[in-house]
Amino acid sequence: MARQFTPDRLEPVFGPADERLTRRAVLGATIGNIIEFYDFGTYSFFAIQIGQAFFPATDQFVSLMLSLGTFGAGFVTRPIGAIVLGSYSDRAGRRPAMIASFAMMSAAVLLLAITPSYETIGLAAPLLAIFARLLQGFALGGEVGPTTAYLMEAAPTKARGLAVSFQPASQQVAARAGALVGEILSLTMTSEALNAYGWRVALLLGAATLPFGFWLRSVLPETLHRPEAPVPVTQPEGRRPTDRRIMSLGFVILASCTITTYVTGYMTTYALNTLRVSMPLAFATTLISNTVGISAALLGGLLADRVGRRPIMIWPQVTTLLMTYPVFLWIAESRSAFALLGGLGVLTLIGTIPYSAFYVSMAEGLPKYIRGRAFATIYAFAIAIFGGTAQPIVTWLIHLTGSALVPAWYMLFAGAAALCAMLMMPETAPLNYVPDHRRTAVTPRPLL
């Protein structure tokens, strides 16, 4: 292990297979990721309460739509943050970009948590809430690309799938933490207290962990200039897909992933407003699905290392498409706890697996010198267009049609588009997998 001189200190440069770097990368990158996504996603769990605080209206539907619209405002600045911080990560390093993203998210969540209600300061309240969401979006836009690149670059070749799977898994952990906090608060606080200040408690709980996350990221070693071992890549017949084609396919898959994620995250509001179930059951719905999603994300990465990227993308995606409508039909007709918790749990388990394989496939398919910027930008545009609109569209369509099956149709449309793109993605796994599961090496192709 050599040492590299930087302006502020001597820093170790780890070799390609150094396990200490992998452990530190997973810990520092994913814990910071968890905190950021918790702070960003908690808004959606308390959309009704935040709408009443900042956007009071005589019509509950109007208040909810204004709240969800502000939630969507956080997606407008994601592409800007992705371009700025993603480019910064490709030029200055992954670590400084991750630290900058984390610092901005910290400021935004504190602002949102302490902003007085509309009744106290009037129009300034929704304006400050919108500004906080815009800043959150900018910060989170520059989070995913650098952290995904960092995890891939820090991992040994044979374990890249598992290492990168901590990126989507950490998002599920964040969503689970938000749902768990919502569940505890709904069980321990009266409805009046929850509506008045419970959502502020949830945000401040996340803010309390910010110093720890900032410290973890500040001591991470840099991977941008770390030497990468040549990666043996199995390509389909014909010419290697261009970077532009990989990015186009990635956009379609990330758009589908975004819709699925945010419709699933909407299940608390859906259970309350559409199914009219109890508040503890509504929060438990998201809690269970996110708990299952954590295991599924890690399982997807592990299987991608063992079987290859494409099979783990394609076959679980096909199964999810076949299951989506029957599960939602069961939920809409029975409206039981078993249907909500069991049905959505199984659907999330199978539906999350393909995206871990995709994350590592996308990162491996991009050259190193554009990896952070390209991944962040594609992700941010997919999120901005489809994530910010998913919940308002579903809410509006349910209101328009009166059908509780709207989420199923929306997810089916997105999932079918993703399957088509997955079928066209190249296999980027570093080993050639043959039908009898023996592994044979192929000619290495160096990644820049």
Short mmCIF file of C-alpha atoms in Angstrom, two decimals:
data_model
loop_
_atom_site.label_atom_id
_atom_site.label_comp_id
_atom_site.label_asym_id
_atom_site.label_seq_id
_atom_site.Cartn_x
_atom_site.Cartn_y
_atom_site.Cartn_z
CA MET A 1 0.00 0.00 0.00
CA ALA A 2 1.55 3.26 -1.13
CA ARG A 3 0.96 6.80 0.02
CA GLN A 4 -0.26 9.66 -2.12
CA PHE A 5 0.43 13.31 -1.28
CA THR A 6 -2.57 15.62 -1.15
CA PRO A 7 -2.65 19.31 -0.18
CA ASP A 8 -4.06 18.51 3.26
CA ARG A 9 -2.45 15.19 4.22
CA LEU A 10 -0.70 12.02 3.23
CA GLU A 11 -3.35 9.55 2.20
CA PRO A 12 -3.10 5.79 1.65
CA VAL A 13 -3.69 4.53 -1.89
CA PHE A 14 -5.21 1.07 -1.65
CA GLY A 15 -4.60 -1.69 -4.16
CA PRO A 16 -7.36 -3.18 -6.32
CA ALA A 17 -8.17 -6.02 -3.91
CA ASP A 18 -7.72 -4.28 -0.55
CA GLU A 19 -10.65 -5.42 1.60
CA ARG A 20 -10.14 -2.60 4.10
CA LEU A 21 -11.08 -0.09 1.42
CA THR A 22 -14.22 -2.06 0.55
CA ARG A 23 -15.39 -2.12 4.17
CA ARG A 24 -14.69 1.58 4.70
CA ALA A 25 -16.36 2.48 1.41
CA VAL A 26 -19.52 0.55 2.19
CA LEU A 27 -19.73 2.00 5.68
CA GLY A 28 -19.01 5.62 4.82
CA ALA A 29 -20.85 5.86 1.52
CA THR A 30 -23.97 3.97 2.50
CA ILE A 31 -24.48 5.46 5.95
CA GLY A 32 -24.30 8.93 4.44
CA ASN A 33 -26.66 7.74 1.73
CA ILE A 34 -29.11 6.41 4.32
CA ILE A 35 -29.19 9.70 6.18
CA GLU A 36 -29.71 11.74 3.01
CA PHE A 37 -32.48 9.52 1.64
CA TYR A 38 -34.17 9.36 5.05
CA ASP A 39 -34.31 13.13 5.22
CA PHE A 40 -35.55 13.43 1.63
CA GLY A 41 -38.09 10.60 1.80
CA THR A 42 -39.61 11.36 5.21
CA TYR A 43 -41.50 14.18 3.51
CA SER A 44 -43.56 11.68 1.51
CA PHE A 45 -44.55 9.72 4.63
CA PHE A 46 -45.93 12.88 6.22
CA ALA A 47 -47.27 14.53 3.05
CA ILE A 48 -50.74 14.96 4.57
CA GLN A 49 -49.45 16.58 7.79
CA ILE A 50 -46.94 18.82 5.97
CA GLY A 51 -49.68 19.89 3.58
CA GLN A 52 -51.82 20.99 6.51
CA ALA A 53 -48.91 22.90 8.08
CA PHE A 54 -47.67 24.77 5.00
CA PHE A 55 -50.57 24.59 2.52
CA PRO A 56 -53.84 24.87 4.43
CA ALA A 57 -56.95 24.62 2.26
CA THR A 58 -60.64 24.01 2.77
CA ASP A 59 -60.43 20.97 0.46
CA GLN A 60 -58.22 18.17 1.82
CA PHE A 61 -57.47 16.97 -1.73
CA VAL A 62 -56.15 20.44 -2.71
CA SER A 63 -53.94 20.59 0.40
CA LEU A 64 -52.52 17.13 -0.33
CA MET A 65 -51.85 17.99 -3.98
CA LEU A 66 -50.03 21.19 -2.98
CA SER A 67 -47.94 19.19 -0.52
CA LEU A 68 -47.12 16.54 -3.12
CA GLY A 69 -46.32 19.29 -5.60
CA THR A 70 -43.74 20.67 -3.18
CA PHE A 71 -42.41 17.15 -2.74
CA GLY A 72 -42.03 17.10 -6.52
CA ALA A 73 -40.17 20.43 -6.42
CA GLY A 74 -37.27 18.55 -4.87
CA PHE A 75 -36.86 16.72 -8.16
CA VAL A 76 -36.57 19.85 -10.30
CA THR A 77 -33.07 20.66 -9.08
CA ARG A 78 -31.82 17.05 -9.10
CA PRO A 79 -30.47 17.22 -12.68
CA ILE A 80 -28.61 20.45 -11.86
CA GLY A 81 -27.05 18.90 -8.78
CA ALA A 82 -26.21 15.77 -10.76
CA ILE A 83 -24.36 17.72 -13.46
CA VAL A 84 -22.54 20.02 -11.03
CA LEU A 85 -21.59 17.52 -8.33
CA GLY A 86 -21.21 14.59 -10.73
CA SER A 87 -18.73 16.56 -12.84
CA TYR A 88 -16.98 17.65 -9.66
CA SER A 89 -16.60 14.01 -8.61
CA ASP A 90 -15.02 13.07 -11.96
CA ARG A 91 -12.62 16.00 -11.71
CA ALA A 92 -11.78 16.49 -8.02
CA GLY A 93 -12.71 13.11 -6.58
CA ARG A 94 -15.63 11.09 -5.25
CA ARG A 95 -15.11 12.03 -1.59
CA PRO A 96 -15.30 15.85 -1.88
CA ALA A 97 -18.44 15.53 -4.02
CA MET A 98 -20.07 13.26 -1.44
CA ILE A 99 -19.13 15.63 1.39
CA ALA A 100 -20.55 18.65 -0.48
CA SER A 101 -23.81 16.80 -1.15
CA PHE A 102 -24.11 15.80 2.49
CA ALA A 103 -23.47 19.33 3.76
CA MET A 104 -26.21 20.82 1.57
CA MET A 105 -28.69 18.13 2.57
CA SER A 106 -27.95 18.85 6.23
CA ALA A 107 -28.75 22.55 5.81
CA ALA A 108 -31.95 21.81 3.89
CA VAL A 109 -33.42 19.31 6.35
CA LEU A 110 -32.76 21.60 9.31
CA LEU A 111 -34.46 24.49 7.49
CA LEU A 112 -37.53 22.38 6.70
CA ALA A 113 -37.77 21.03 10.24
CA ILE A 114 -37.70 24.43 11.97
CA THR A 115 -39.77 26.48 9.50
CA PRO A 116 -42.92 27.74 11.28
CA SER A 117 -46.35 26.89 9.88
CA TYR A 118 -48.46 29.01 7.54
CA GLU A 119 -50.59 30.15 10.47
CA THR A 120 -47.48 31.62 12.14
CA ILE A 121 -45.55 33.36 9.33
CA GLY A 122 -47.98 33.25 6.41
CA LEU A 123 -46.69 33.02 2.83
CA ALA A 124 -43.08 32.77 4.00
CA ALA A 125 -43.78 29.25 5.30
CA PRO A 126 -44.52 27.56 1.96
CA LEU A 127 -41.77 29.59 0.25
CA LEU A 128 -39.18 28.38 2.77
CA ALA A 129 -40.48 24.82 2.47
CA ILE A 130 -40.14 24.96 -1.32
CA PHE A 131 -36.61 26.40 -1.05
CA ALA A 132 -35.61 23.61 1.35
CA ARG A 133 -36.95 20.99 -1.03
CA LEU A 134 -35.09 22.56 -3.97
CA LEU A 135 -31.84 22.47 -1.98
CA GLN A 136 -32.51 18.88 -0.95
CA GLY A 137 -33.04 17.95 -4.57
CA PHE A 138 -29.78 19.59 -5.66
CA ALA A 139 -27.87 17.73 -2.94
CA LEU A 140 -29.45 14.36 -3.63
CA GLY A 141 -28.98 14.79 -7.37
CA GLY A 142 -25.24 14.77 -6.81
CA GLU A 143 -25.34 11.90 -4.33
CA VAL A 144 -26.16 8.74 -6.27
CA GLY A 145 -23.61 8.99 -9.10
CA PRO A 146 -20.49 9.62 -6.99
CA THR A 147 -21.46 7.08 -4.31
CA THR A 148 -22.25 4.37 -6.89
CA ALA A 149 -18.95 5.03 -8.67
CA TYR A 150 -17.15 5.02 -5.32
CA LEU A 151 -18.62 1.67 -4.25
CA MET A 152 -17.76 0.04 -7.59
CA GLU A 153 -14.22 1.41 -7.63
CA ALA A 154 -13.58 0.39 -4.03
CA ALA A 155 -14.72 -3.22 -4.45
CA PRO A 156 -12.74 -6.20 -5.73
CA THR A 157 -13.84 -7.29 -9.19
CA LYS A 158 -15.55 -10.47 -7.99
CA ALA A 159 -17.69 -8.60 -5.44
CA ARG A 160 -18.74 -5.49 -7.35
CA GLY A 161 -22.36 -6.54 -7.55
CA LEU A 162 -22.70 -6.95 -3.79
CA ALA A 163 -20.79 -3.73 -3.05
CA VAL A 164 -22.87 -1.62 -5.44
CA SER A 165 -26.10 -3.24 -4.18
CA PHE A 166 -25.56 -1.35 -0.94
CA GLN A 167 -26.58 1.76 -2.91
CA PRO A 168 -30.21 0.67 -3.54
CA ALA A 169 -30.23 -1.24 -0.24
CA SER A 170 -29.29 1.92 1.65
CA GLN A 171 -32.22 3.71 0.03
CA GLN A 172 -34.50 0.94 1.28
CA VAL A 173 -32.96 1.25 4.74
CA ALA A 174 -33.69 4.96 4.68
CA ALA A 175 -37.29 4.38 3.62
CA ARG A 176 -37.67 1.70 6.31
CA ALA A 177 -36.28 4.06 8.94
CA GLY A 178 -38.74 6.74 7.88
CA ALA A 179 -41.64 4.29 7.95
CA LEU A 180 -40.52 2.92 11.34
CA VAL A 181 -40.35 6.41 12.81
CA GLY A 182 -43.80 7.14 11.37
CA GLU A 183 -45.16 3.89 12.82
CA ILE A 184 -43.76 4.64 16.29
CA LEU A 185 -45.03 8.22 16.24
CA SER A 186 -48.49 7.14 15.04
CA LEU A 187 -48.71 4.64 17.92
CA THR A 188 -47.39 6.95 20.64
CA MET A 189 -48.86 10.32 19.67
CA THR A 190 -52.43 11.50 19.30
CA SER A 191 -53.65 12.39 15.81
CA GLU A 192 -53.67 16.06 16.79
CA ALA A 193 -50.07 15.98 17.99
CA LEU A 194 -48.92 14.00 14.95
CA ASN A 195 -50.52 16.52 12.62
CA ALA A 196 -49.16 19.49 14.56
CA TYR A 197 -45.52 18.57 15.13
CA GLY A 198 -44.95 14.81 14.73
CA TRP A 199 -43.45 15.23 11.27
CA ARG A 200 -40.97 17.76 12.68
CA VAL A 201 -39.85 15.18 15.24
CA ALA A 202 -39.22 12.69 12.41
CA LEU A 203 -37.07 15.19 10.51
CA LEU A 204 -35.11 16.23 13.59
CA LEU A 205 -34.34 12.60 14.42
CA GLY A 206 -32.62 12.36 11.05
CA ALA A 207 -30.85 15.67 11.62
CA ALA A 208 -29.39 14.37 14.90
CA THR A 209 -27.26 11.86 12.95
CA LEU A 210 -25.82 14.41 10.52
CA PRO A 211 -22.54 15.08 12.40
CA PHE A 212 -21.76 11.36 12.49
CA GLY A 213 -22.41 10.98 8.76
CA PHE A 214 -20.31 14.02 7.92
CA TRP A 215 -17.37 12.67 9.95
CA LEU A 216 -17.59 9.24 8.28
CA ARG A 217 -17.37 10.73 4.82
CA SER A 218 -14.58 13.12 5.69
CA VAL A 219 -12.21 10.24 6.56
CA LEU A 220 -12.91 8.08 3.49
CA PRO A 221 -9.96 7.39 1.17
CA GLU A 222 -10.26 8.60 -2.43
CA THR A 223 -10.81 6.12 -5.30
CA LEU A 224 -10.77 8.36 -8.38
CA HIS A 225 -7.07 7.82 -9.06
CA ARG A 226 -6.94 4.32 -7.64
CA PRO A 227 -5.62 1.83 -10.23
CA GLU A 228 -8.28 -0.50 -11.61
CA ALA A 229 -7.52 -4.06 -12.57
CA PRO A 230 -8.47 -5.02 -16.17
CA VAL A 231 -12.06 -6.25 -16.19
CA PRO A 232 -12.89 -9.32 -18.29
CA VAL A 233 -16.24 -8.47 -19.87
CA THR A 234 -18.49 -10.80 -21.81
CA GLN A 235 -20.10 -8.94 -24.68
CA PRO A 236 -22.98 -10.11 -26.87
CA GLU A 237 -22.34 -10.83 -30.53
CA GLY A 238 -21.63 -7.80 -32.66
CA ARG A 239 -20.05 -4.48 -31.78
CA ARG A 240 -19.76 -3.30 -28.23
CA PRO A 241 -22.65 -0.96 -27.34
CA THR A 242 -21.67 2.68 -27.30
CA ASP A 243 -21.67 4.67 -24.08
CA ARG A 244 -24.59 6.70 -25.42
CA ARG A 245 -26.69 3.56 -25.98
CA ILE A 246 -25.90 2.26 -22.49
CA MET A 247 -26.94 5.60 -21.03
CA SER A 248 -30.19 5.60 -23.03
CA LEU A 249 -31.10 2.11 -21.87
CA GLY A 250 -30.11 3.07 -18.35
CA PHE A 251 -32.44 6.05 -18.44
CA VAL A 252 -35.42 3.83 -19.29
CA ILE A 253 -34.58 1.33 -16.53
CA LEU A 254 -33.99 4.05 -13.96
CA ALA A 255 -37.27 5.71 -14.91
CA SER A 256 -39.08 2.43 -14.24
CA CYS A 257 -37.18 1.93 -10.99
CA THR A 258 -38.10 5.46 -9.95
CA ILE A 259 -41.80 4.98 -10.64
CA THR A 260 -41.84 1.68 -8.77
CA THR A 261 -39.94 3.13 -5.81
CA TYR A 262 -42.10 6.22 -5.42
CA VAL A 263 -45.38 4.42 -5.97
CA THR A 264 -44.30 1.94 -3.29
CA GLY A 265 -43.30 4.84 -1.06
CA TYR A 266 -46.77 6.29 -1.68
CA MET A 267 -48.43 3.24 -0.11
CA THR A 268 -48.78 4.93 3.29
CA THR A 269 -50.78 7.80 1.79
CA TYR A 270 -52.60 5.37 -0.55
CA ALA A 271 -53.60 3.14 2.36
CA LEU A 272 -54.89 6.11 4.35
CA ASN A 273 -56.64 8.11 1.62
CA THR A 274 -57.84 5.41 -0.78
CA LEU A 275 -58.18 2.22 1.25
CA ARG A 276 -59.20 4.03 4.45
CA VAL A 277 -57.24 1.75 6.77
CA SER A 278 -55.89 2.70 10.20
CA MET A 279 -52.80 4.89 10.47
CA PRO A 280 -50.62 2.20 12.16
CA LEU A 281 -51.48 -0.27 9.39
CA ALA A 282 -50.74 2.35 6.74
CA PHE A 283 -47.26 2.98 8.12
CA ALA A 284 -46.70 -0.76 8.61
CA THR A 285 -47.37 -1.29 4.89
CA THR A 286 -44.37 0.78 3.88
CA LEU A 287 -42.32 -0.53 6.79
CA ILE A 288 -42.76 -4.16 5.73
CA SER A 289 -42.16 -3.54 2.03
CA ASN A 290 -38.98 -1.58 2.73
CA THR A 291 -37.70 -4.21 5.15
CA VAL A 292 -38.12 -6.84 2.46
CA GLY A 293 -36.55 -4.48 -0.09
CA ILE A 294 -33.30 -4.28 1.88
CA SER A 295 -32.76 -8.04 1.71
CA ALA A 296 -33.88 -8.16 -1.92
CA ALA A 297 -31.43 -5.45 -2.97
CA LEU A 298 -28.48 -7.24 -1.36
CA LEU A 299 -29.64 -10.57 -2.74
CA GLY A 300 -29.79 -9.07 -6.23
CA GLY A 301 -26.20 -7.86 -5.97
CA LEU A 302 -24.98 -11.20 -4.62
CA LEU A 303 -26.72 -13.14 -7.40
CA ALA A 304 -25.36 -10.74 -10.02
CA ASP A 305 -21.84 -11.66 -8.88
CA ARG A 306 -22.59 -15.37 -9.11
CA VAL A 307 -24.85 -15.69 -12.15
CA GLY A 308 -24.28 -12.55 -14.20
CA ARG A 309 -26.00 -9.20 -14.58
CA ARG A 310 -28.54 -9.87 -17.34
CA PRO A 311 -30.30 -12.99 -15.94
CA ILE A 312 -30.81 -11.29 -12.59
CA MET A 313 -32.26 -8.25 -14.32
CA ILE A 314 -34.58 -10.09 -16.69
CA TRP A 315 -36.22 -13.04 -14.95
CA PRO A 316 -37.28 -11.35 -11.69
CA GLN A 317 -38.61 -8.47 -13.79
CA VAL A 318 -40.79 -10.86 -15.80
CA THR A 319 -42.12 -12.40 -12.57
CA THR A 320 -42.91 -8.97 -11.14
CA LEU A 321 -44.92 -8.02 -14.23
CA LEU A 322 -47.00 -11.18 -13.90
CA MET A 323 -47.69 -10.55 -10.21
CA THR A 324 -48.45 -6.83 -10.05
CA TYR A 325 -52.09 -6.73 -11.13
CA PRO A 326 -53.25 -9.79 -9.12
CA VAL A 327 -51.61 -8.43 -5.96
CA PHE A 328 -53.24 -5.00 -6.24
CA LEU A 329 -56.59 -6.56 -7.12
CA TRP A 330 -56.35 -8.64 -3.95
CA ILE A 331 -55.48 -5.55 -1.90
CA ALA A 332 -58.25 -3.40 -3.39
CA GLU A 333 -60.95 -6.05 -2.86
CA SER A 334 -59.98 -7.31 0.59
CA ARG A 335 -58.34 -4.21 2.11
CA SER A 336 -56.98 -6.52 4.79
CA ALA A 337 -53.73 -6.31 6.70
CA PHE A 338 -52.67 -9.68 5.28
CA ALA A 339 -53.14 -8.48 1.69
CA LEU A 340 -51.40 -5.16 2.28
CA LEU A 341 -48.45 -6.52 4.20
CA GLY A 342 -48.07 -9.91 2.53
CA GLY A 343 -48.95 -8.96 -1.03
CA LEU A 344 -46.81 -5.83 -1.21
CA GLY A 345 -44.02 -7.60 0.69
CA VAL A 346 -43.73 -10.39 -1.88
CA LEU A 347 -44.06 -7.96 -4.77
CA THR A 348 -41.28 -5.79 -3.36
CA LEU A 349 -39.06 -8.80 -2.71
CA ILE A 350 -39.09 -9.94 -6.32
CA GLY A 351 -39.35 -6.49 -7.89
CA THR A 352 -36.28 -5.07 -6.15
CA ILE A 353 -33.83 -7.80 -7.21
CA PRO A 354 -33.36 -6.68 -10.87
CA TYR A 355 -32.28 -3.15 -10.03
CA SER A 356 -29.22 -4.13 -7.98
CA ALA A 357 -27.91 -6.05 -10.98
CA PHE A 358 -28.67 -3.05 -13.16
CA TYR A 359 -26.81 -0.61 -10.91
CA VAL A 360 -23.54 -2.51 -11.16
CA SER A 361 -24.05 -3.22 -14.87
CA MET A 362 -24.53 0.47 -15.57
CA ALA A 363 -21.50 1.51 -13.51
CA GLU A 364 -19.29 -1.12 -15.18
CA GLY A 365 -20.45 -0.13 -18.65
CA LEU A 366 -19.44 3.53 -18.25
CA PRO A 367 -15.82 4.74 -18.60
CA LYS A 368 -14.29 5.92 -15.35
CA TYR A 369 -13.70 9.50 -16.48
CA ILE A 370 -17.47 10.10 -16.97
CA ARG A 371 -18.85 7.53 -14.52
CA GLY A 372 -19.86 9.86 -11.71
CA ARG A 373 -21.34 12.56 -13.96
CA ALA A 374 -23.11 10.20 -16.37
CA PHE A 375 -24.67 7.98 -13.73
CA ALA A 376 -25.75 10.95 -11.62
CA THR A 377 -27.23 12.85 -14.57
CA ILE A 378 -29.17 9.90 -15.97
CA TYR A 379 -30.47 9.03 -12.53
CA ALA A 380 -31.40 12.62 -11.75
CA PHE A 381 -33.30 13.20 -15.00
CA ALA A 382 -35.17 9.93 -14.56
CA ILE A 383 -36.03 10.93 -11.00
CA ALA A 384 -36.97 14.50 -11.94
CA ILE A 385 -39.31 13.48 -14.74
CA PHE A 386 -40.87 10.34 -13.30
CA GLY A 387 -40.18 10.41 -9.56
CA GLY A 388 -41.43 13.91 -8.91
CA THR A 389 -44.62 13.27 -10.87
CA ALA A 390 -45.39 9.68 -9.80
CA GLN A 391 -47.27 10.41 -6.60
CA PRO A 392 -49.26 13.44 -7.87
CA ILE A 393 -50.22 11.49 -11.04
CA VAL A 394 -51.37 8.45 -9.08
CA THR A 395 -53.30 10.67 -6.65
CA TRP A 396 -54.96 12.56 -9.51
CA LEU A 397 -55.85 9.40 -11.46
CA ILE A 398 -57.37 7.77 -8.38
CA HIS A 399 -59.39 10.94 -7.78
CA LEU A 400 -60.46 11.04 -11.44
CA THR A 401 -61.33 7.36 -11.91
CA GLY A 402 -62.19 6.29 -8.38
CA SER A 403 -60.22 3.10 -9.02
CA ALA A 404 -57.91 1.66 -6.36
CA LEU A 405 -56.02 -0.21 -9.13
CA VAL A 406 -54.35 2.89 -10.60
CA PRO A 407 -50.97 2.14 -8.93
CA ALA A 408 -50.94 -1.33 -10.51
CA TRP A 409 -51.49 -0.03 -14.05
CA TYR A 410 -48.85 2.67 -13.63
CA MET A 411 -46.29 0.17 -12.32
CA LEU A 412 -47.10 -2.30 -15.11
CA PHE A 413 -46.48 0.30 -17.78
CA ALA A 414 -43.14 1.27 -16.23
CA GLY A 415 -42.08 -2.34 -15.63
CA ALA A 416 -42.77 -3.38 -19.22
CA ALA A 417 -40.60 -0.53 -20.56
CA ALA A 418 -37.80 -1.54 -18.19
CA LEU A 419 -37.94 -5.17 -19.31
CA CYS A 420 -37.48 -4.14 -22.95
CA ALA A 421 -34.42 -2.07 -22.01
CA MET A 422 -32.98 -4.86 -19.84
CA LEU A 423 -33.17 -7.27 -22.76
CA MET A 424 -30.94 -4.91 -24.76
CA MET A 425 -28.36 -4.29 -22.01
CA PRO A 426 -24.96 -5.98 -22.50
CA GLU A 427 -23.56 -8.48 -20.02
CA THR A 428 -20.81 -6.68 -18.08
CA ALA A 429 -20.06 -9.39 -15.53
CA PRO A 430 -16.34 -10.14 -15.30
CA LEU A 431 -16.83 -13.86 -15.98
CA ASN A 432 -18.42 -15.85 -18.76
CA TYR A 433 -21.32 -17.92 -17.44
CA VAL A 434 -22.23 -21.09 -19.35
CA PRO A 435 -25.32 -23.29 -18.91
CA ASP A 436 -23.67 -25.80 -16.55
CA HIS A 437 -22.64 -22.88 -14.30
CA ARG A 438 -18.90 -23.36 -14.90
CA ARG A 439 -17.00 -20.10 -15.22
CA THR A 440 -14.50 -19.52 -17.99
CA ALA A 441 -12.29 -16.48 -18.32
CA VAL A 442 -12.55 -14.23 -21.35
CA THR A 443 -10.25 -11.60 -22.82
CA PRO A 444 -9.92 -8.66 -20.42
CA ARG A 445 -11.07 -5.23 -21.51
CA PRO A 446 -9.59 -2.37 -19.45
CA LEU A 447 -12.04 0.18 -18.12
CA LEU A 448 -10.86 3.78 -18.26
#
